[in-house]
Amino acid sequence: MDTRELAERTAIATTTLYKGDSPIAADRERLARETVEGLKSRGYQVVVVDGGSEGDFRDYVSGLGAQVLEEERGARGFGTGRRQAMKKAAELGEFVVWMEPEKAPFVPEIAKTVRPIYNGVADIVIPTRMDGLASYPTSQRHAEHLG
């Protein structure tokens, strides 16, 4: 199976929440837009569960072809939105990938990550970053060190 066909059979699940006008919030939203752009350009189905982002983020990624859902009312913490995104992605794709929305550098690696499942040699694949935090934007590297 070629990479494009594998992508078309794979659904990506993620959650977002972008509020405020700080440089870090703007950087995170920009990265999430780049991630969805990259995913859609490769043929992936994308599910975004959003917790109430401000501005036009939801309209923008929806316009790219992502399915954007509002986080269920009364949700507390990250778990509810993640479960909602994974459930919808499982309805759409034969293969399901969870990824953080600001990790655009991972997009080209997704097919490589899914292929062992397609080939029947794995049921789940958990990728690792070989470069540590080198491919993270500066603001994210800083945040990762803060914990």
Tab-separated table of C-alpha atoms in Angstrom:
chain	number	residue	atom	x	y	z
A	1	MET	CA	0.000	0.000	0.000
A	2	ASP	CA	1.418	3.379	-0.915
A	3	THR	CA	1.730	6.213	1.577
A	4	ARG	CA	-1.232	8.200	0.209
A	5	GLU	CA	-3.597	5.217	0.438
A	6	LEU	CA	-2.412	4.499	3.975
A	7	ALA	CA	-3.055	8.147	4.883
A	8	GLU	CA	-6.573	8.019	3.464
A	9	ARG	CA	-7.322	5.038	5.719
A	10	THR	CA	-5.907	6.784	8.806
A	11	ALA	CA	-7.726	9.235	11.053
A	12	ILE	CA	-5.813	11.650	13.257
A	13	ALA	CA	-7.345	12.673	16.590
A	14	THR	CA	-6.330	15.768	18.532
A	15	THR	CA	-7.664	18.363	20.947
A	16	THR	CA	-7.151	22.115	20.989
A	17	LEU	CA	-7.762	25.185	23.106
A	18	TYR	CA	-6.249	28.533	22.109
A	19	LYS	CA	-7.151	31.550	24.225
A	20	GLY	CA	-5.440	34.821	24.865
A	21	ASP	CA	-3.054	36.881	22.827
A	22	SER	CA	0.289	35.985	24.345
A	23	PRO	CA	3.162	35.183	21.980
A	24	ILE	CA	3.175	31.577	23.234
A	25	ALA	CA	-0.565	31.117	22.562
A	26	ALA	CA	-0.144	32.623	19.083
A	27	ASP	CA	2.838	30.335	18.385
A	28	ARG	CA	0.914	27.247	19.525
A	29	GLU	CA	-2.074	28.126	17.331
A	30	ARG	CA	0.195	28.777	14.325
A	31	LEU	CA	1.817	25.363	14.815
A	32	ALA	CA	-1.572	23.655	15.080
A	33	ARG	CA	-2.662	25.281	11.824
A	34	GLU	CA	0.544	24.040	10.158
A	35	THR	CA	-0.067	20.555	11.538
A	36	VAL	CA	-3.598	20.343	10.156
A	37	GLU	CA	-2.442	21.804	6.818
A	38	GLY	CA	0.252	19.123	6.588
A	39	LEU	CA	-2.112	16.325	7.567
A	40	LYS	CA	-4.801	17.304	5.081
A	41	SER	CA	-2.286	17.822	2.256
A	42	ARG	CA	-1.162	14.206	2.762
A	43	GLY	CA	-4.732	12.852	2.722
A	44	TYR	CA	-5.316	12.135	6.419
A	45	GLN	CA	-8.731	12.440	7.995
A	46	VAL	CA	-8.453	14.847	10.912
A	47	VAL	CA	-10.676	15.155	13.973
A	48	VAL	CA	-10.194	18.212	16.186
A	49	VAL	CA	-12.099	18.471	19.448
A	50	ASP	CA	-11.853	22.086	20.534
A	51	GLY	CA	-12.396	23.321	24.075
A	52	GLY	CA	-13.435	26.863	23.128
A	53	SER	CA	-10.629	28.496	21.167
A	54	GLU	CA	-10.968	32.188	20.468
A	55	GLY	CA	-10.684	33.713	17.019
A	56	ASP	CA	-11.056	31.885	13.725
A	57	PHE	CA	-9.020	28.758	14.473
A	58	ARG	CA	-11.973	26.348	14.283
A	59	ASP	CA	-13.261	27.881	11.039
A	60	TYR	CA	-9.781	27.800	9.534
A	61	VAL	CA	-9.086	24.094	10.166
A	62	SER	CA	-12.656	23.184	9.253
A	63	GLY	CA	-12.090	24.974	5.960
A	64	LEU	CA	-9.087	22.705	5.380
A	65	GLY	CA	-11.362	19.689	5.735
A	66	ALA	CA	-10.840	18.763	9.379
A	67	GLN	CA	-13.885	17.642	11.336
A	68	VAL	CA	-14.120	20.080	14.222
A	69	LEU	CA	-16.218	19.154	17.239
A	70	GLU	CA	-16.902	21.211	20.322
A	71	GLU	CA	-15.731	19.571	23.498
A	72	GLU	CA	-18.662	18.010	25.340
A	73	ARG	CA	-20.292	20.311	27.868
A	74	GLY	CA	-19.189	19.849	31.441
A	75	ALA	CA	-15.877	18.333	30.384
A	76	ARG	CA	-13.153	18.543	33.000
A	77	GLY	CA	-9.529	18.054	32.103
A	78	PHE	CA	-7.988	16.657	28.944
A	79	GLY	CA	-9.471	13.159	29.131
A	80	THR	CA	-12.998	13.915	27.951
A	81	GLY	CA	-11.929	15.744	24.808
A	82	ARG	CA	-9.314	13.127	23.986
A	83	ARG	CA	-11.817	10.290	24.336
A	84	GLN	CA	-14.300	12.224	22.188
A	85	ALA	CA	-11.650	12.773	19.481
A	86	MET	CA	-10.488	9.144	19.539
A	87	LYS	CA	-14.057	7.831	19.354
A	88	LYS	CA	-14.853	9.973	16.303
A	89	ALA	CA	-11.533	9.089	14.632
A	90	ALA	CA	-12.270	5.378	15.153
A	91	GLU	CA	-15.527	5.870	13.236
A	92	LEU	CA	-13.642	7.424	10.315
A	93	GLY	CA	-10.435	5.484	9.934
A	94	GLU	CA	-9.191	1.937	9.868
A	95	PHE	CA	-6.107	3.243	11.692
A	96	VAL	CA	-6.233	5.879	14.435
A	97	VAL	CA	-3.394	8.149	15.505
A	98	TRP	CA	-3.451	10.423	18.522
A	99	MET	CA	-1.124	13.398	18.259
A	100	GLU	CA	-0.593	16.730	19.921
A	101	PRO	CA	-1.791	19.493	17.591
A	102	GLU	CA	1.418	21.547	17.667
A	103	LYS	CA	3.725	18.769	16.447
A	104	ALA	CA	3.918	19.596	12.723
A	105	PRO	CA	7.399	17.992	12.405
A	106	PHE	CA	5.803	14.599	13.195
A	107	VAL	CA	3.383	14.730	10.242
A	108	PRO	CA	5.825	13.220	7.689
A	109	GLU	CA	6.535	10.345	10.123
A	110	ILE	CA	2.936	9.195	10.598
A	111	ALA	CA	2.862	6.715	7.714
A	112	LYS	CA	6.064	5.134	9.023
A	113	THR	CA	4.400	4.859	12.438
A	114	VAL	CA	1.177	3.293	11.090
A	115	ARG	CA	2.826	0.868	8.644
A	116	PRO	CA	3.741	-1.816	11.273
A	117	ILE	CA	0.066	-1.997	12.251
A	118	TYR	CA	-0.987	-2.273	8.616
A	119	ASN	CA	1.634	-5.004	8.087
A	120	GLY	CA	0.261	-6.959	11.058
A	121	VAL	CA	3.446	-6.849	13.115
A	122	ALA	CA	2.096	-4.465	15.789
A	123	ASP	CA	-1.211	-3.604	17.406
A	124	ILE	CA	0.012	-0.270	18.768
A	125	VAL	CA	3.034	1.892	17.968
A	126	ILE	CA	4.449	4.550	20.280
A	127	PRO	CA	7.005	6.728	18.484
A	128	THR	CA	9.994	8.326	20.143
A	129	ARG	CA	11.783	11.576	19.414
A	130	MET	CA	15.309	10.789	18.332
A	131	ASP	CA	16.267	14.468	18.471
A	132	GLY	CA	15.145	15.096	22.029
A	133	LEU	CA	13.459	18.479	21.907
A	134	ALA	CA	15.534	19.889	19.026
A	135	SER	CA	12.604	19.983	16.584
A	136	TYR	CA	10.322	21.731	19.081
A	137	PRO	CA	9.805	25.466	18.644
A	138	THR	CA	11.652	27.541	21.260
A	139	SER	CA	8.498	28.259	23.279
A	140	GLN	CA	7.658	24.562	23.516
A	141	ARG	CA	11.212	23.569	24.469
A	142	HIS	CA	11.015	26.082	27.288
A	143	ALA	CA	7.588	24.816	28.414
A	144	GLU	CA	8.771	21.180	28.408
A	145	HIS	CA	11.588	22.091	30.792
A	146	LEU	CA	9.129	23.790	33.138
A	147	GLY	CA	7.092	20.591	33.410
